[in-house]
Amino acid sequence: MINITKTCLSDSVNSDKHEVINVTKTYLPDRTKLDKYIDKIYSTAWVTNNGQLLKELTARLEEYLGVQNLLLVANGTLALQIAYKALGVNGQAITTPFSFVATTSSLVWEGIEPIFVDIDPETFCIDPSKIEEAITPETTAIVPVHVFGNACEVEKIENIAQKYGLKTIYDGAHAFGVQYNGESLLSYGDATILSFHATKLFHTIEGGAIIFKNKEDYERAKLMINFGIDGPDSVIELGINAKMNEFQAAMGLCVLDEIDTILEQRAEIWSHYENALKDIVQLQKRNFQCTNNYSYFPVLFENEERLIEVKNTMNSAGINPRRYFYPSLDTLEYLHPQVSQTESRNIASRIMCLPLYPELRTEDADLIVMILKNDSK
Ligand SMILES: *Cc1c(COP(=O)(O)O)cnc(C)c1O
């Protein structure tokens, strides 16, 4: 570490010029616009249960994303759980150990045993060449993740699923708006889920969606998210409550109006980082067949020690990058047996996501780059 840099940074913190810079900052839309939607909700007092704004958001998202059978739900984790239920997933499901904990915990919560298949250490997505050897008579599904919006090798995965009669449910929580070979990446698999949590690229405060390949699965899931209720006096399916409400939909409609600007601003910072850092730290190898939605900027260090050094320097300058994803999910205490996933543990120990959001100022990005350059020497 170079001390003079650290001293300068603490000085700038002390001078109160900096607000804390977190890995992300929730995008809040124009208040006047949001108020107009809230007025609409007040005028009808229809606050949830398939309301007008929810219908409007559904239609606009289907158009924007270029998908069909999109079902809005209360959050991304419920989206996963509903997708498994609607598609009849049970027994074992093959998944990746390198993801946010919800990918695995949602399986365990539904009584499905997660079977990990290690990742490709360059793309950070599940390694398709290792999937077949993990399939057993109990396997009913594959649950891959488009990590940091980078497309999985969908063709290879689909071929395996077809060969063994497995369902595929993609965790596309990071893949909002990503195109693959000119069409939506989100239309792959029997289902793809999205998270609209406040920290995500597009958000509804809390929220999520499931995009189904088949209309029948969509219809079943639609019943499931509302207790299986079919009409005033009719319950025809086992269900739960996973509905999105009108206030969430109002937020979504406002953010969606701004999405192109959000993407442009993210792209600018993303490229700024890439240009400055590509020769200094290892970056994610992107699938060349998919577009970038600039949702994360992960950097990979030589080792964990280096990562911790850089993180500490940043923290003392009021900058809070996050160790995404850490720890590797094959180390979760509630999983038995834990089968060690070498690549995932290795990557998880030395990866960190840099702050990236529309309002991040260039000088702050430069400061982050400077710390990385000094500390990586
Ligand atoms: C955010 C996230 C989820 C969970 O979504 P919530 O809306 O927070 O429930 C699931 N998987 C991944 C990869 C995520 O990043």
Coordinates of C-alpha atoms and ligand atoms in Angstrom, one line a residue:
M1 CA 0.0 0.0 0.0
I2 CA 1.1 3.5 -0.7
N3 CA 0.7 5.6 2.4
I4 CA 0.5 9.0 0.9
T5 CA -2.6 8.0 -1.0
K6 CA -4.3 6.8 2.1
T7 CA -3.6 10.0 3.9
C8 CA -5.0 12.1 1.1
L9 CA -8.1 10.1 1.1
S10 CA -8.8 10.3 4.8
D11 CA -8.3 14.1 4.5
S12 CA -11.0 14.3 1.9
V13 CA -13.3 12.3 4.1
N14 CA -12.5 14.5 7.0
S15 CA -13.2 17.6 5.0
D16 CA -16.8 16.3 4.6
K17 CA -16.8 16.7 0.8
H18 CA -17.7 13.1 0.3
E19 CA -20.9 11.4 1.0
V20 CA -20.6 7.6 1.5
I21 CA -20.3 5.8 -1.8
N22 CA -22.0 2.4 -1.7
V23 CA -21.8 -0.4 -4.3
T24 CA -25.2 0.9 -5.6
K25 CA -27.7 3.6 -4.9
T26 CA -31.4 3.1 -5.4
Y27 CA -32.7 5.1 -8.4
L28 CA -35.6 7.3 -7.3
P29 CA -37.7 8.8 -10.0
D30 CA -39.2 12.2 -10.2
R31 CA -41.6 12.8 -7.3
T32 CA -44.2 14.7 -9.4
K33 CA -44.5 11.8 -11.8
L34 CA -44.8 9.3 -8.9
D35 CA -47.4 11.4 -7.2
K36 CA -49.6 11.3 -10.4
Y37 CA -49.6 7.5 -10.2
I38 CA -50.3 7.6 -6.4
D39 CA -53.2 10.0 -7.1
K40 CA -54.6 7.3 -9.5
I41 CA -54.4 4.7 -6.8
Y42 CA -56.2 7.0 -4.3
S43 CA -58.9 7.8 -6.8
T44 CA -59.9 4.2 -7.1
A45 CA -58.7 2.8 -3.7
W46 CA -57.6 -0.3 -5.7
V47 CA -54.2 -0.9 -4.0
T48 CA -53.5 -4.5 -4.9
N49 CA -54.9 -7.7 -6.6
N50 CA -54.3 -7.3 -10.3
G51 CA -54.9 -3.6 -10.4
Q52 CA -54.7 -1.1 -13.3
L53 CA -51.0 -0.1 -12.7
L54 CA -49.9 -3.7 -12.4
K55 CA -51.6 -4.5 -15.7
E56 CA -50.0 -1.4 -17.3
L57 CA -46.5 -2.4 -16.0
T58 CA -47.0 -6.0 -17.2
A59 CA -47.8 -4.8 -20.7
R60 CA -45.0 -2.3 -20.8
L61 CA -42.4 -4.7 -19.5
E62 CA -43.4 -7.4 -22.0
E63 CA -43.0 -4.9 -24.8
Y64 CA -39.8 -3.4 -23.5
L65 CA -38.2 -6.8 -22.8
G66 CA -39.6 -8.5 -25.9
V67 CA -41.1 -11.4 -23.9
Q68 CA -44.5 -13.0 -23.3
N69 CA -46.2 -14.6 -20.3
L70 CA -44.6 -12.2 -17.8
L71 CA -46.0 -12.5 -14.3
L72 CA -45.3 -9.8 -11.8
V73 CA -44.7 -11.0 -8.2
A74 CA -43.8 -9.6 -4.8
N75 CA -40.0 -10.3 -5.0
G76 CA -37.4 -12.3 -6.9
T77 CA -37.1 -15.0 -4.3
L78 CA -40.8 -15.8 -4.5
A79 CA -40.5 -15.7 -8.3
L80 CA -38.0 -18.6 -8.0
Q81 CA -40.2 -20.5 -5.6
I82 CA -43.4 -20.0 -7.7
A83 CA -41.5 -21.0 -10.8
Y84 CA -40.3 -24.3 -9.2
K85 CA -43.8 -25.0 -8.0
A86 CA -45.6 -24.2 -11.2
L87 CA -43.1 -26.4 -13.2
G88 CA -43.4 -29.3 -10.7
V89 CA -39.7 -29.2 -9.7
N90 CA -38.9 -31.7 -6.8
G91 CA -36.1 -34.0 -5.7
Q92 CA -32.9 -32.5 -6.9
A93 CA -32.1 -29.5 -8.9
I94 CA -28.7 -28.7 -10.4
T95 CA -27.5 -25.1 -9.7
T96 CA -24.5 -22.9 -9.3
P97 CA -22.7 -22.2 -6.1
F98 CA -21.7 -18.7 -7.3
S99 CA -24.8 -16.6 -6.9
F100 CA -26.8 -14.6 -4.4
V101 CA -28.0 -16.9 -1.6
A102 CA -31.6 -16.8 -2.8
T103 CA -30.9 -19.1 -5.7
T104 CA -30.0 -21.9 -3.3
S105 CA -32.2 -21.0 -0.3
S106 CA -35.3 -20.9 -2.5
L107 CA -34.7 -24.5 -3.5
V108 CA -34.1 -25.7 0.0
W109 CA -37.2 -23.8 1.2
E110 CA -39.2 -25.7 -1.4
G111 CA -37.8 -29.0 -0.2
I112 CA -35.6 -29.4 -3.3
E113 CA -32.0 -30.5 -2.8
P114 CA -29.6 -28.2 -4.6
I115 CA -26.8 -30.1 -6.4
F116 CA -23.9 -27.8 -7.2
V117 CA -22.1 -27.8 -10.4
D118 CA -18.9 -25.6 -10.5
I119 CA -18.5 -22.5 -12.5
D120 CA -16.3 -21.4 -15.4
P121 CA -13.7 -19.3 -13.7
E122 CA -13.7 -16.7 -16.5
T123 CA -17.4 -16.2 -17.2
F124 CA -18.5 -16.9 -13.5
C125 CA -21.5 -18.9 -14.9
I126 CA -22.2 -22.6 -14.4
D127 CA -19.9 -24.8 -16.5
P128 CA -22.2 -26.8 -18.8
S129 CA -19.5 -29.5 -19.4
K130 CA -19.9 -30.5 -15.7
I131 CA -23.7 -30.7 -15.6
E132 CA -24.3 -34.2 -17.1
E133 CA -22.1 -36.0 -14.5
A134 CA -24.2 -34.4 -11.7
I135 CA -27.6 -35.7 -13.0
T136 CA -29.2 -38.5 -11.0
P137 CA -32.6 -40.2 -11.2
E138 CA -33.8 -37.6 -8.7
T139 CA -32.9 -34.6 -10.8
T140 CA -35.8 -32.7 -12.2
A141 CA -34.4 -29.3 -13.0
I142 CA -31.4 -27.1 -13.8
V143 CA -31.3 -23.6 -12.2
P144 CA -28.5 -21.6 -13.8
V145 CA -27.8 -17.9 -13.1
H146 CA -26.8 -15.2 -15.7
V147 CA -24.1 -13.9 -13.3
F148 CA -23.8 -10.1 -13.4
G149 CA -26.0 -10.1 -16.5
N150 CA -23.5 -12.4 -18.4
A151 CA -25.5 -15.0 -20.4
C152 CA -25.0 -18.6 -19.5
E153 CA -24.3 -21.0 -22.3
V154 CA -28.0 -21.4 -22.9
E155 CA -27.9 -23.7 -26.0
K156 CA -25.7 -26.3 -24.2
I157 CA -27.9 -26.1 -21.1
E158 CA -31.1 -26.4 -23.1
N159 CA -29.7 -29.5 -25.0
I160 CA -28.8 -31.2 -21.8
A161 CA -32.2 -30.4 -20.3
Q162 CA -34.0 -31.8 -23.3
K163 CA -31.9 -35.0 -23.4
Y164 CA -32.7 -35.8 -19.8
G165 CA -36.2 -34.4 -19.6
L166 CA -35.3 -31.6 -17.1
K167 CA -36.9 -28.2 -16.6
T168 CA -34.7 -25.2 -16.8
I169 CA -35.4 -22.1 -14.6
Y170 CA -32.9 -19.3 -15.2
D171 CA -32.2 -16.9 -12.4
G172 CA -32.1 -13.8 -14.5
A173 CA -32.1 -11.4 -11.5
H174 CA -29.2 -9.5 -13.1
A175 CA -30.2 -9.9 -16.7
F176 CA -32.9 -7.2 -17.1
G177 CA -33.0 -6.2 -20.8
V178 CA -30.1 -8.4 -22.0
Q179 CA -30.4 -9.5 -25.6
Y180 CA -28.9 -12.8 -26.8
N181 CA -28.3 -13.2 -30.5
G182 CA -30.8 -10.4 -31.2
E183 CA -33.6 -11.6 -29.0
S184 CA -34.4 -11.5 -25.3
L185 CA -32.1 -13.7 -23.1
L186 CA -35.1 -13.9 -20.7
S187 CA -37.1 -16.0 -23.1
Y188 CA -34.8 -19.0 -22.7
G189 CA -35.8 -22.0 -20.5
D190 CA -39.1 -23.1 -19.1
A191 CA -39.0 -20.0 -17.0
T192 CA -36.6 -17.1 -16.3
I193 CA -37.0 -15.0 -13.1
L194 CA -36.2 -11.3 -12.6
S195 CA -35.7 -9.4 -9.3
F196 CA -36.9 -5.8 -9.1
H197 CA -35.3 -5.2 -5.7
A198 CA -34.3 -1.6 -5.0
T199 CA -30.6 -2.5 -5.6
K200 CA -31.2 -3.8 -9.1
L201 CA -30.9 -2.1 -12.4
F202 CA -34.7 -1.8 -12.8
H203 CA -36.7 -1.8 -9.6
T204 CA -40.2 -1.7 -8.0
I205 CA -38.8 -1.2 -4.4
E206 CA -39.3 -4.9 -3.8
G207 CA -40.6 -7.0 -6.7
G208 CA -39.9 -9.5 -9.3
A209 CA -41.2 -11.3 -12.3
I210 CA -41.4 -14.8 -13.9
I211 CA -41.3 -15.1 -17.7
F212 CA -42.8 -18.5 -18.7
K213 CA -42.2 -20.3 -22.0
N214 CA -45.7 -21.8 -21.9
K215 CA -49.0 -20.1 -21.4
E216 CA -50.4 -23.0 -19.2
D217 CA -47.5 -22.6 -16.8
Y218 CA -48.1 -18.9 -16.6
E219 CA -51.8 -19.4 -15.9
R220 CA -51.1 -21.9 -13.1
A221 CA -48.5 -19.6 -11.5
K222 CA -51.0 -16.7 -11.8
L223 CA -53.4 -18.7 -9.7
M224 CA -50.6 -19.8 -7.3
I225 CA -49.6 -16.3 -6.4
N226 CA -53.1 -15.5 -5.2
F227 CA -53.9 -18.5 -3.0
G228 CA -55.1 -20.6 -5.9
I229 CA -58.3 -18.6 -6.0
D230 CA -60.1 -18.9 -9.3
G231 CA -63.2 -16.8 -8.5
P232 CA -65.3 -15.5 -5.6
D233 CA -66.1 -18.9 -4.2
S234 CA -63.6 -21.1 -5.9
V235 CA -60.1 -22.3 -4.9
I236 CA -58.7 -24.7 -7.5
E237 CA -55.0 -24.9 -6.8
L238 CA -52.6 -24.9 -3.9
G239 CA -51.4 -21.3 -3.7
I240 CA -49.7 -18.7 -1.6
N241 CA -49.6 -14.9 -1.5
A242 CA -46.9 -13.6 -3.9
K243 CA -48.7 -10.6 -5.5
M244 CA -47.2 -7.3 -6.5
N245 CA -49.2 -4.3 -5.2
E246 CA -50.1 -1.0 -7.0
F247 CA -47.5 1.1 -5.2
Q248 CA -44.8 -1.2 -6.3
A249 CA -46.2 -1.1 -9.9
A250 CA -46.3 2.8 -9.7
M251 CA -42.6 2.9 -8.9
G252 CA -41.9 0.4 -11.7
L253 CA -43.7 2.5 -14.2
C254 CA -41.7 5.6 -13.2
V255 CA -38.4 3.9 -13.3
L256 CA -39.2 2.2 -16.7
D257 CA -39.7 5.7 -18.2
E258 CA -36.1 6.5 -17.3
I259 CA -34.6 3.2 -18.1
D260 CA -32.8 4.3 -21.3
T261 CA -31.1 7.2 -19.5
I262 CA -30.2 4.9 -16.6
L263 CA -28.6 2.5 -19.0
E264 CA -26.7 5.3 -20.8
Q265 CA -25.3 6.6 -17.6
R266 CA -24.4 3.2 -16.3
A267 CA -22.7 2.4 -19.6
E268 CA -20.6 5.5 -19.3
I269 CA -19.2 4.6 -15.9
W270 CA -18.8 1.0 -16.9
S271 CA -16.7 1.9 -19.9
H272 CA -14.7 4.4 -17.8
Y273 CA -13.9 1.6 -15.3
E274 CA -13.1 -0.9 -18.1
N275 CA -10.7 1.4 -19.9
A276 CA -8.9 2.3 -16.7
L277 CA -8.7 -1.2 -15.2
K278 CA -8.6 -3.8 -18.0
D279 CA -4.8 -4.1 -17.7
I280 CA -4.7 -3.9 -13.9
V281 CA -7.2 -6.4 -12.6
Q282 CA -8.9 -9.4 -14.2
L283 CA -12.5 -8.7 -15.5
Q284 CA -15.4 -11.0 -16.2
K285 CA -15.1 -12.7 -19.6
R286 CA -18.4 -11.7 -21.3
N287 CA -20.4 -13.9 -23.6
F288 CA -20.0 -12.2 -27.0
Q289 CA -23.5 -13.3 -28.0
C290 CA -25.2 -11.1 -25.4
T291 CA -25.5 -7.4 -24.8
N292 CA -24.3 -5.7 -21.7
N293 CA -26.8 -4.1 -19.3
Y294 CA -24.0 -2.6 -17.2
S295 CA -25.5 -3.8 -14.0
Y296 CA -22.3 -4.7 -12.1
F297 CA -18.6 -4.1 -12.4
P298 CA -16.8 -7.1 -10.8
V299 CA -13.1 -7.1 -10.5
L300 CA -11.0 -10.1 -9.7
F301 CA -7.8 -9.8 -7.6
E302 CA -4.7 -12.0 -7.5
N303 CA -5.7 -13.2 -4.0
E304 CA -7.9 -12.5 -1.1
E305 CA -5.3 -10.6 0.8
R306 CA -5.0 -8.1 -2.0
L307 CA -8.8 -7.8 -2.2
I308 CA -9.0 -7.1 1.6
E309 CA -6.2 -4.5 1.3
V310 CA -8.0 -2.6 -1.5
K311 CA -11.3 -2.9 0.3
N312 CA -9.9 -1.5 3.5
T313 CA -8.4 1.5 1.7
M314 CA -11.7 2.2 0.0
N315 CA -13.7 1.8 3.2
S316 CA -11.5 4.4 4.9
A317 CA -12.2 6.7 2.0
G318 CA -16.0 6.3 2.5
I319 CA -16.3 3.9 -0.5
N320 CA -18.1 0.6 0.0
P321 CA -17.6 -1.9 -2.7
R322 CA -19.3 -5.3 -2.0
R323 CA -17.9 -8.8 -2.1
Y324 CA -20.3 -10.3 -4.6
F325 CA -20.7 -13.2 -4.4
Y326 CA -19.2 -14.2 -1.1
P327 CA -19.2 -16.7 0.4
S328 CA -19.5 -19.4 -2.2
L329 CA -22.9 -21.1 -1.6
D330 CA -21.4 -24.6 -1.2
T331 CA -20.1 -23.4 2.2
L332 CA -23.6 -22.7 3.6
E333 CA -23.9 -24.2 7.1
Y334 CA -27.4 -25.6 6.5
L335 CA -26.3 -27.6 3.5
H336 CA -25.3 -31.2 4.1
P337 CA -23.2 -32.7 2.7
Q338 CA -21.1 -29.8 1.5
V339 CA -19.3 -30.8 -1.6
S340 CA -16.5 -28.3 -2.2
Q341 CA -16.8 -26.4 -5.5
T342 CA -13.2 -25.4 -6.1
E343 CA -13.6 -22.8 -8.8
S344 CA -16.5 -21.1 -7.1
R345 CA -14.7 -20.9 -3.8
N346 CA -11.6 -19.5 -5.4
I347 CA -13.4 -16.8 -7.4
A348 CA -15.6 -15.9 -4.4
S349 CA -12.6 -15.3 -2.3
R350 CA -11.1 -12.7 -4.6
I351 CA -13.9 -10.9 -6.4
M352 CA -15.5 -7.6 -5.5
C353 CA -18.1 -5.4 -7.3
L354 CA -17.2 -1.7 -7.6
P355 CA -19.8 1.1 -7.0
L356 CA -21.9 1.6 -10.1
Y357 CA -25.0 3.7 -10.4
P358 CA -26.2 6.6 -12.5
E359 CA -25.4 9.4 -10.1
L360 CA -21.8 8.2 -9.4
R361 CA -19.6 11.1 -10.4
T362 CA -16.6 10.6 -12.7
E363 CA -14.3 12.0 -10.0
D364 CA -15.5 9.4 -7.6
A365 CA -15.0 6.6 -10.2
D366 CA -11.5 8.1 -10.8
L367 CA -10.8 8.0 -7.1
I368 CA -11.9 4.3 -7.0
V369 CA -9.6 3.6 -10.0
M370 CA -6.7 5.4 -8.3
I371 CA -7.0 3.3 -5.2
L372 CA -7.1 0.1 -7.2
K373 CA -4.1 1.1 -9.2
N374 CA -2.0 2.1 -6.2
D375 CA -3.1 -0.9 -4.1
S376 CA -2.6 -3.4 -7.0
K377 CA 1.0 -2.6 -7.5
Ligands
LIG1 C1 -31.4 -10.1 -5.9 C2 -31.3 -11.5 -6.3 C3 -32.2 -12.5 -6.0 C4 -33.4 -12.2 -5.1 O1 -34.2 -11.3 -5.5 P1 -35.1 -10.5 -4.4 O2 -36.0 -9.7 -5.2 O3 -34.2 -9.7 -3.5 O4 -35.9 -11.5 -3.6 C5 -32.1 -13.8 -6.6 N1 -31.0 -14.1 -7.3 C6 -30.0 -13.3 -7.6 C7 -28.9 -13.7 -8.4 C8 -30.1 -11.9 -7.1 O5 -29.1 -11.1 -7.3

